[in-house]
Amino acid sequence: AAGVIQSPRHLIKEKRETATLKCYPIPRHDTVYWYQQGPGQDPQFLISFYEKMQSDKGSIPDRFSAQQFSDYHSELNMSSLELGDSALYFCASSRLASGYNEQFFGPGTRLTVL
Amino acid sequence: QKEVEQDPGPLSVPEGAIVSLNCTYSNSAFQYFMWYRQYSRKGPELLMYTYSSGNKEDGRFTAQVDKSSKYISLFIRDSQPSDSATYLCAMKDTGNQFYFGTGTSLTVIP
């Protein structure tokens, strides 16, 4: 079965640079979530999109922005990167329109800011 | 106080033991409850999904939800070394946001 795809899997950036993370949800899933997970921590919810519209906002810094495109893929844009942004970034998808509340995670993008 | 509380462990058991993992929550509006398994440096993998109260069994795994006590459990029977991972509970109401526990680190010793 198709799973959530994230790219790139690893990314190394320097302070003050920008980064773009991409997420391709499971086919026919209408909702995408972004999470940040630091070492030994639970995933921290950043933002979600339902049918290409932002639906919920969590602890996403103002330096970050995200959007969902017409093909349902999503991109997380991160600017003015800081050392503390180093983390695993997960995308997850679900199919809320049909009352399907299970959320499936991608493999994550490991971002290292030097 | 976090919406979802989970004992971080670590929990260490011998192979074949029964493992009990638990979460408590404060929001009575939560209706959907999930357990995820996360191996090191991997994405969380959905193990069990339960709607409202009751039990659900899938192989060696049993999920229990007690909404009256705001308490959920995951039981693993005949635990195997391959079960060694971090287990995260997650839950949601009718909205779009999922709330996670901090995860319990489990090691099954051969």
PDB file of C-alpha atoms in Angstrom:
ATOM      1  CA  ALA A   1       0.000   0.000   0.000  1.00  0.00           C
ATOM      2  CA  ALA A   2       1.134   3.512  -0.739  1.00  0.00           C
ATOM      3  CA  GLY A   3       2.496   5.467   2.190  1.00  0.00           C
ATOM      4  CA  VAL A   4       3.244   9.088   2.949  1.00  0.00           C
ATOM      5  CA  ILE A   5       6.312  10.256   1.065  1.00  0.00           C
ATOM      6  CA  GLN A   6       8.616  12.947   2.354  1.00  0.00           C
ATOM      7  CA  SER A   7      11.566  14.573   0.688  1.00  0.00           C
ATOM      8  CA  PRO A   8      14.337  15.103   1.250  1.00  0.00           C
ATOM      9  CA  ARG A   9      15.049  12.510   3.916  1.00  0.00           C
ATOM     10  CA  HIS A  10      18.058  14.400   5.206  1.00  0.00           C
ATOM     11  CA  LEU A  11      18.889  18.068   4.936  1.00  0.00           C
ATOM     12  CA  ILE A  12      21.821  20.045   6.246  1.00  0.00           C
ATOM     13  CA  LYS A  13      21.615  23.815   6.332  1.00  0.00           C
ATOM     14  CA  GLU A  14      23.474  26.649   7.945  1.00  0.00           C
ATOM     15  CA  LYS A  15      22.041  29.276  10.264  1.00  0.00           C
ATOM     16  CA  ARG A  16      19.923  31.921   8.564  1.00  0.00           C
ATOM     17  CA  GLU A  17      19.425  29.771   5.464  1.00  0.00           C
ATOM     18  CA  THR A  18      16.057  28.596   4.181  1.00  0.00           C
ATOM     19  CA  ALA A  19      14.735  25.079   3.727  1.00  0.00           C
ATOM     20  CA  THR A  20      11.754  23.554   1.964  1.00  0.00           C
ATOM     21  CA  LEU A  21      10.354  20.191   3.008  1.00  0.00           C
ATOM     22  CA  LYS A  22       7.911  18.329   0.817  1.00  0.00           C
ATOM     23  CA  CYS A  23       5.175  15.872   1.686  1.00  0.00           C
ATOM     24  CA  TYR A  24       3.104  13.658  -0.594  1.00  0.00           C
ATOM     25  CA  PRO A  25       0.108  12.211   1.270  1.00  0.00           C
ATOM     26  CA  ILE A  26      -1.425   8.823   0.764  1.00  0.00           C
ATOM     27  CA  PRO A  27      -3.644   8.888  -2.346  1.00  0.00           C
ATOM     28  CA  ARG A  28      -7.195  10.094  -1.611  1.00  0.00           C
ATOM     29  CA  HIS A  29      -6.163  11.518   1.752  1.00  0.00           C
ATOM     30  CA  ASP A  30      -7.448  15.070   2.056  1.00  0.00           C
ATOM     31  CA  THR A  31      -5.658  16.232   5.193  1.00  0.00           C
ATOM     32  CA  VAL A  32      -1.972  16.838   5.818  1.00  0.00           C
ATOM     33  CA  TYR A  33      -0.288  17.526   9.146  1.00  0.00           C
ATOM     34  CA  TRP A  34       3.220  18.734   9.926  1.00  0.00           C
ATOM     35  CA  TYR A  35       5.026  17.837  13.136  1.00  0.00           C
ATOM     36  CA  GLN A  36       8.409  18.641  14.615  1.00  0.00           C
ATOM     37  CA  GLN A  37      10.067  16.062  16.837  1.00  0.00           C
ATOM     38  CA  GLY A  38      13.139  16.847  18.877  1.00  0.00           C
ATOM     39  CA  PRO A  39      15.326  14.098  20.394  1.00  0.00           C
ATOM     40  CA  GLY A  40      13.399  12.128  23.000  1.00  0.00           C
ATOM     41  CA  GLN A  41      10.281  14.241  22.537  1.00  0.00           C
ATOM     42  CA  ASP A  42       6.808  13.553  21.243  1.00  0.00           C
ATOM     43  CA  PRO A  43       5.819  15.033  17.900  1.00  0.00           C
ATOM     44  CA  GLN A  44       4.871  18.693  18.267  1.00  0.00           C
ATOM     45  CA  PHE A  45       2.038  19.717  16.010  1.00  0.00           C
ATOM     46  CA  LEU A  46       2.905  22.594  13.694  1.00  0.00           C
ATOM     47  CA  ILE A  47       0.090  23.038  11.198  1.00  0.00           C
ATOM     48  CA  SER A  48      -2.515  21.127   9.222  1.00  0.00           C
ATOM     49  CA  PHE A  49      -4.383  21.514   5.955  1.00  0.00           C
ATOM     50  CA  TYR A  50      -7.738  20.131   4.905  1.00  0.00           C
ATOM     51  CA  GLU A  51      -8.695  20.288   1.253  1.00  0.00           C
ATOM     52  CA  LYS A  52      -5.868  22.761   0.581  1.00  0.00           C
ATOM     53  CA  MET A  53      -6.997  25.180   3.285  1.00  0.00           C
ATOM     54  CA  GLN A  54      -5.196  25.678   6.573  1.00  0.00           C
ATOM     55  CA  SER A  55      -7.322  23.984   9.219  1.00  0.00           C
ATOM     56  CA  ASP A  56      -5.353  24.098  12.462  1.00  0.00           C
ATOM     57  CA  LYS A  57      -2.254  25.880  13.650  1.00  0.00           C
ATOM     58  CA  GLY A  58      -0.040  24.656  16.436  1.00  0.00           C
ATOM     59  CA  SER A  59       3.359  25.778  17.620  1.00  0.00           C
ATOM     60  CA  ILE A  60       4.633  26.826  14.222  1.00  0.00           C
ATOM     61  CA  PRO A  61       7.124  29.716  14.372  1.00  0.00           C
ATOM     62  CA  ASP A  62       6.405  32.818  12.312  1.00  0.00           C
ATOM     63  CA  ARG A  63       9.553  32.021  10.321  1.00  0.00           C
ATOM     64  CA  PHE A  64       7.838  28.921   8.968  1.00  0.00           C
ATOM     65  CA  SER A  65       5.039  28.776   6.462  1.00  0.00           C
ATOM     66  CA  ALA A  66       3.266  25.945   4.731  1.00  0.00           C
ATOM     67  CA  GLN A  67       0.741  25.291   2.044  1.00  0.00           C
ATOM     68  CA  GLN A  68      -1.116  22.461   0.385  1.00  0.00           C
ATOM     69  CA  PHE A  69      -1.303  22.359  -3.377  1.00  0.00           C
ATOM     70  CA  SER A  70      -4.017  21.283  -5.797  1.00  0.00           C
ATOM     71  CA  ASP A  71      -2.536  17.783  -6.005  1.00  0.00           C
ATOM     72  CA  TYR A  72      -2.689  17.633  -2.167  1.00  0.00           C
ATOM     73  CA  HIS A  73       1.036  17.597  -1.674  1.00  0.00           C
ATOM     74  CA  SER A  74       2.275  20.021   0.938  1.00  0.00           C
ATOM     75  CA  GLU A  75       5.432  22.040   1.475  1.00  0.00           C
ATOM     76  CA  LEU A  76       6.845  23.417   4.707  1.00  0.00           C
ATOM     77  CA  ASN A  77       9.011  26.466   4.129  1.00  0.00           C
ATOM     78  CA  MET A  78      11.453  27.399   6.854  1.00  0.00           C
ATOM     79  CA  SER A  79      13.380  30.655   6.764  1.00  0.00           C
ATOM     80  CA  SER A  80      16.079  32.246   8.931  1.00  0.00           C
ATOM     81  CA  LEU A  81      16.967  28.821  10.252  1.00  0.00           C
ATOM     82  CA  GLU A  82      18.211  28.574  13.808  1.00  0.00           C
ATOM     83  CA  LEU A  83      20.230  25.867  15.537  1.00  0.00           C
ATOM     84  CA  GLY A  84      17.117  24.946  17.520  1.00  0.00           C
ATOM     85  CA  ASP A  85      15.268  24.064  14.341  1.00  0.00           C
ATOM     86  CA  SER A  86      17.371  20.906  14.065  1.00  0.00           C
ATOM     87  CA  ALA A  87      14.854  18.092  14.431  1.00  0.00           C
ATOM     88  CA  LEU A  88      12.902  15.410  12.660  1.00  0.00           C
ATOM     89  CA  TYR A  89      10.021  16.843  10.684  1.00  0.00           C
ATOM     90  CA  PHE A  90       7.149  14.501  10.037  1.00  0.00           C
ATOM     91  CA  CYS A  91       4.284  14.818   7.685  1.00  0.00           C
ATOM     92  CA  ALA A  92       1.154  12.781   8.267  1.00  0.00           C
ATOM     93  CA  SER A  93      -2.030  12.369   6.291  1.00  0.00           C
ATOM     94  CA  SER A  94      -5.576  11.236   6.904  1.00  0.00           C
ATOM     95  CA  ARG A  95      -8.892  11.123   5.086  1.00  0.00           C
ATOM     96  CA  LEU A  96     -11.194  13.180   7.258  1.00  0.00           C
ATOM     97  CA  ALA A  97     -13.891  13.767   4.641  1.00  0.00           C
ATOM     98  CA  SER A  98     -15.069  10.186   5.014  1.00  0.00           C
ATOM     99  CA  GLY A  99     -14.776  10.229   8.797  1.00  0.00           C
ATOM    100  CA  TYR A 100     -11.523   8.328   8.646  1.00  0.00           C
ATOM    101  CA  ASN A 101      -9.608   9.586  11.625  1.00  0.00           C
ATOM    102  CA  GLU A 102      -6.501   7.457  11.472  1.00  0.00           C
ATOM    103  CA  GLN A 103      -3.370   9.422  10.800  1.00  0.00           C
ATOM    104  CA  PHE A 104      -0.443   7.919   8.920  1.00  0.00           C
ATOM    105  CA  PHE A 105       3.051   9.267   9.219  1.00  0.00           C
ATOM    106  CA  GLY A 106       5.793   9.598   6.663  1.00  0.00           C
ATOM    107  CA  PRO A 107       9.394   8.566   7.349  1.00  0.00           C
ATOM    108  CA  GLY A 108      10.394  12.111   8.255  1.00  0.00           C
ATOM    109  CA  THR A 109      12.976  14.626   7.133  1.00  0.00           C
ATOM    110  CA  ARG A 110      15.952  15.011   9.401  1.00  0.00           C
ATOM    111  CA  LEU A 111      16.993  18.654   9.375  1.00  0.00           C
ATOM    112  CA  THR A 112      20.360  19.600  10.781  1.00  0.00           C
ATOM    113  CA  VAL A 113      21.178  23.291  11.150  1.00  0.00           C
ATOM    114  CA  LEU A 114      24.862  24.052  11.610  1.00  0.00           C
TER     115      LEU A 114
ATOM    116  CA  GLN B   1      -0.539  20.514  32.034  1.00  0.00           C
ATOM    117  CA  LYS B   2      -0.430  18.562  28.781  1.00  0.00           C
ATOM    118  CA  GLU B   3      -3.676  17.350  27.296  1.00  0.00           C
ATOM    119  CA  VAL B   4      -2.280  13.808  27.235  1.00  0.00           C
ATOM    120  CA  GLU B   5      -0.047  12.319  29.911  1.00  0.00           C
ATOM    121  CA  GLN B   6       2.094   9.257  29.333  1.00  0.00           C
ATOM    122  CA  ASP B   7       4.787   7.732  31.532  1.00  0.00           C
ATOM    123  CA  PRO B   8       8.017   8.015  29.519  1.00  0.00           C
ATOM    124  CA  GLY B   9       9.546   4.929  31.114  1.00  0.00           C
ATOM    125  CA  PRO B  10      11.935   3.476  30.192  1.00  0.00           C
ATOM    126  CA  LEU B  11      10.252   0.114  30.550  1.00  0.00           C
ATOM    127  CA  SER B  12      12.322  -3.059  30.372  1.00  0.00           C
ATOM    128  CA  VAL B  13      10.745  -6.534  30.318  1.00  0.00           C
ATOM    129  CA  PRO B  14      11.904 -10.091  29.555  1.00  0.00           C
ATOM    130  CA  GLU B  15      10.860 -11.721  26.308  1.00  0.00           C
ATOM    131  CA  GLY B  16       7.410 -13.319  26.585  1.00  0.00           C
ATOM    132  CA  ALA B  17       6.146 -10.914  29.244  1.00  0.00           C
ATOM    133  CA  ILE B  18       2.886  -9.025  29.023  1.00  0.00           C
ATOM    134  CA  VAL B  19       3.452  -5.306  28.596  1.00  0.00           C
ATOM    135  CA  SER B  20       0.992  -2.665  29.728  1.00  0.00           C
ATOM    136  CA  LEU B  21       1.294   0.872  28.384  1.00  0.00           C
ATOM    137  CA  ASN B  22      -1.027   3.637  29.542  1.00  0.00           C
ATOM    138  CA  CYS B  23      -2.103   7.183  28.884  1.00  0.00           C
ATOM    139  CA  THR B  24      -4.431   9.537  30.697  1.00  0.00           C
ATOM    140  CA  TYR B  25      -6.080  12.595  29.259  1.00  0.00           C
ATOM    141  CA  SER B  26      -8.062  15.570  30.423  1.00  0.00           C
ATOM    142  CA  ASN B  27     -10.260  16.491  27.451  1.00  0.00           C
ATOM    143  CA  SER B  28     -13.573  14.654  27.672  1.00  0.00           C
ATOM    144  CA  ALA B  29     -14.248  15.541  24.022  1.00  0.00           C
ATOM    145  CA  PHE B  30     -11.618  13.089  22.785  1.00  0.00           C
ATOM    146  CA  GLN B  31     -13.317  10.292  20.877  1.00  0.00           C
ATOM    147  CA  TYR B  32     -10.624   8.758  18.710  1.00  0.00           C
ATOM    148  CA  PHE B  33      -7.667   6.989  20.269  1.00  0.00           C
ATOM    149  CA  MET B  34      -4.552   5.655  18.612  1.00  0.00           C
ATOM    150  CA  TRP B  35      -1.360   3.876  19.509  1.00  0.00           C
ATOM    151  CA  TYR B  36       1.784   4.358  17.458  1.00  0.00           C
ATOM    152  CA  ARG B  37       5.079   2.482  17.529  1.00  0.00           C
ATOM    153  CA  GLN B  38       8.195   4.431  16.674  1.00  0.00           C
ATOM    154  CA  TYR B  39      11.579   2.879  16.082  1.00  0.00           C
ATOM    155  CA  SER B  40      14.628   5.060  16.470  1.00  0.00           C
ATOM    156  CA  ARG B  41      14.960   7.651  13.703  1.00  0.00           C
ATOM    157  CA  LYS B  42      11.798   6.386  11.976  1.00  0.00           C
ATOM    158  CA  GLY B  43       8.308   7.794  11.578  1.00  0.00           C
ATOM    159  CA  PRO B  44       5.548   6.694  13.979  1.00  0.00           C
ATOM    160  CA  GLU B  45       3.712   3.621  12.708  1.00  0.00           C
ATOM    161  CA  LEU B  46       0.005   3.293  13.466  1.00  0.00           C
ATOM    162  CA  LEU B  47      -0.637   0.156  15.525  1.00  0.00           C
ATOM    163  CA  MET B  48      -4.176   0.425  16.814  1.00  0.00           C
ATOM    164  CA  TYR B  49      -7.106   2.764  16.330  1.00  0.00           C
ATOM    165  CA  THR B  50     -10.157   2.818  18.576  1.00  0.00           C
ATOM    166  CA  TYR B  51     -13.290   4.906  18.500  1.00  0.00           C
ATOM    167  CA  SER B  52     -14.917   5.699  21.848  1.00  0.00           C
ATOM    168  CA  SER B  53     -14.813   3.224  24.741  1.00  0.00           C
ATOM    169  CA  GLY B  54     -14.155  -0.491  24.616  1.00  0.00           C
ATOM    170  CA  ASN B  55     -11.550  -3.016  23.643  1.00  0.00           C
ATOM    171  CA  LYS B  56      -9.941  -3.831  20.330  1.00  0.00           C
ATOM    172  CA  GLU B  57      -7.662  -6.763  19.683  1.00  0.00           C
ATOM    173  CA  ASP B  58      -5.208  -7.278  16.834  1.00  0.00           C
ATOM    174  CA  GLY B  59      -2.918 -10.255  17.170  1.00  0.00           C
ATOM    175  CA  ARG B  60      -0.747  -9.803  20.237  1.00  0.00           C
ATOM    176  CA  PHE B  61      -1.967  -6.238  20.754  1.00  0.00           C
ATOM    177  CA  THR B  62      -5.071  -5.156  22.692  1.00  0.00           C
ATOM    178  CA  ALA B  63      -6.175  -1.549  23.043  1.00  0.00           C
ATOM    179  CA  GLN B  64      -8.555  -0.506  25.814  1.00  0.00           C
ATOM    180  CA  VAL B  65     -10.348   2.792  26.223  1.00  0.00           C
ATOM    181  CA  ASP B  66     -12.133   3.826  29.410  1.00  0.00           C
ATOM    182  CA  LYS B  67     -13.678   7.197  28.698  1.00  0.00           C
ATOM    183  CA  SER B  68     -15.247   7.452  32.143  1.00  0.00           C
ATOM    184  CA  SER B  69     -11.762   7.392  33.680  1.00  0.00           C
ATOM    185  CA  LYS B  70     -10.099   9.177  30.740  1.00  0.00           C
ATOM    186  CA  TYR B  71      -7.618   6.320  30.556  1.00  0.00           C
ATOM    187  CA  ILE B  72      -6.365   4.254  27.651  1.00  0.00           C
ATOM    188  CA  SER B  73      -4.112   1.205  27.595  1.00  0.00           C
ATOM    189  CA  LEU B  74      -2.180  -0.896  25.146  1.00  0.00           C
ATOM    190  CA  PHE B  75      -1.363  -4.474  26.100  1.00  0.00           C
ATOM    191  CA  ILE B  76       1.275  -6.489  24.296  1.00  0.00           C
ATOM    192  CA  ARG B  77       1.159 -10.240  24.886  1.00  0.00           C
ATOM    193  CA  ASP B  78       4.136 -12.559  24.409  1.00  0.00           C
ATOM    194  CA  SER B  79       6.431  -9.573  23.933  1.00  0.00           C
ATOM    195  CA  GLN B  80       9.290  -9.972  21.480  1.00  0.00           C
ATOM    196  CA  PRO B  81      12.635  -8.179  21.166  1.00  0.00           C
ATOM    197  CA  SER B  82      11.299  -6.691  17.917  1.00  0.00           C
ATOM    198  CA  ASP B  83       8.665  -4.897  20.009  1.00  0.00           C
ATOM    199  CA  SER B  84      11.437  -2.752  21.485  1.00  0.00           C
ATOM    200  CA  ALA B  85      10.514   0.773  20.448  1.00  0.00           C
ATOM    201  CA  THR B  86       8.859   3.923  21.732  1.00  0.00           C
ATOM    202  CA  TYR B  87       5.078   3.701  21.963  1.00  0.00           C
ATOM    203  CA  LEU B  88       3.071   6.875  21.566  1.00  0.00           C
ATOM    204  CA  CYS B  89      -0.585   7.310  22.363  1.00  0.00           C
ATOM    205  CA  ALA B  90      -2.554   9.893  20.410  1.00  0.00           C
ATOM    206  CA  MET B  91      -6.123  11.101  20.502  1.00  0.00           C
ATOM    207  CA  LYS B  92      -8.454  13.629  18.958  1.00  0.00           C
ATOM    208  CA  ASP B  93     -11.923  15.048  19.167  1.00  0.00           C
ATOM    209  CA  THR B  94     -14.025  15.799  16.092  1.00  0.00           C
ATOM    210  CA  GLY B  95     -11.587  18.502  15.042  1.00  0.00           C
ATOM    211  CA  ASN B  96      -8.477  18.065  12.951  1.00  0.00           C
ATOM    212  CA  GLN B  97      -5.789  18.235  15.604  1.00  0.00           C
ATOM    213  CA  PHE B  98      -4.182  15.170  17.113  1.00  0.00           C
ATOM    214  CA  TYR B  99      -2.735  15.226  20.622  1.00  0.00           C
ATOM    215  CA  PHE B 100       0.188  12.987  21.464  1.00  0.00           C
ATOM    216  CA  GLY B 101       1.619  11.574  24.650  1.00  0.00           C
ATOM    217  CA  THR B 102       5.342  11.884  25.200  1.00  0.00           C
ATOM    218  CA  GLY B 103       5.922   8.217  24.398  1.00  0.00           C
ATOM    219  CA  THR B 104       7.028   5.235  26.494  1.00  0.00           C
ATOM    220  CA  SER B 105      10.355   3.636  25.662  1.00  0.00           C
ATOM    221  CA  LEU B 106      10.092  -0.175  25.779  1.00  0.00           C
ATOM    222  CA  THR B 107      12.941  -2.672  25.702  1.00  0.00           C
ATOM    223  CA  VAL B 108      12.202  -6.399  25.488  1.00  0.00           C
ATOM    224  CA  ILE B 109      15.186  -8.395  26.652  1.00  0.00           C
ATOM    225  CA  PRO B 110      15.807 -11.763  24.914  1.00  0.00           C
TER     226      PRO B 110
END
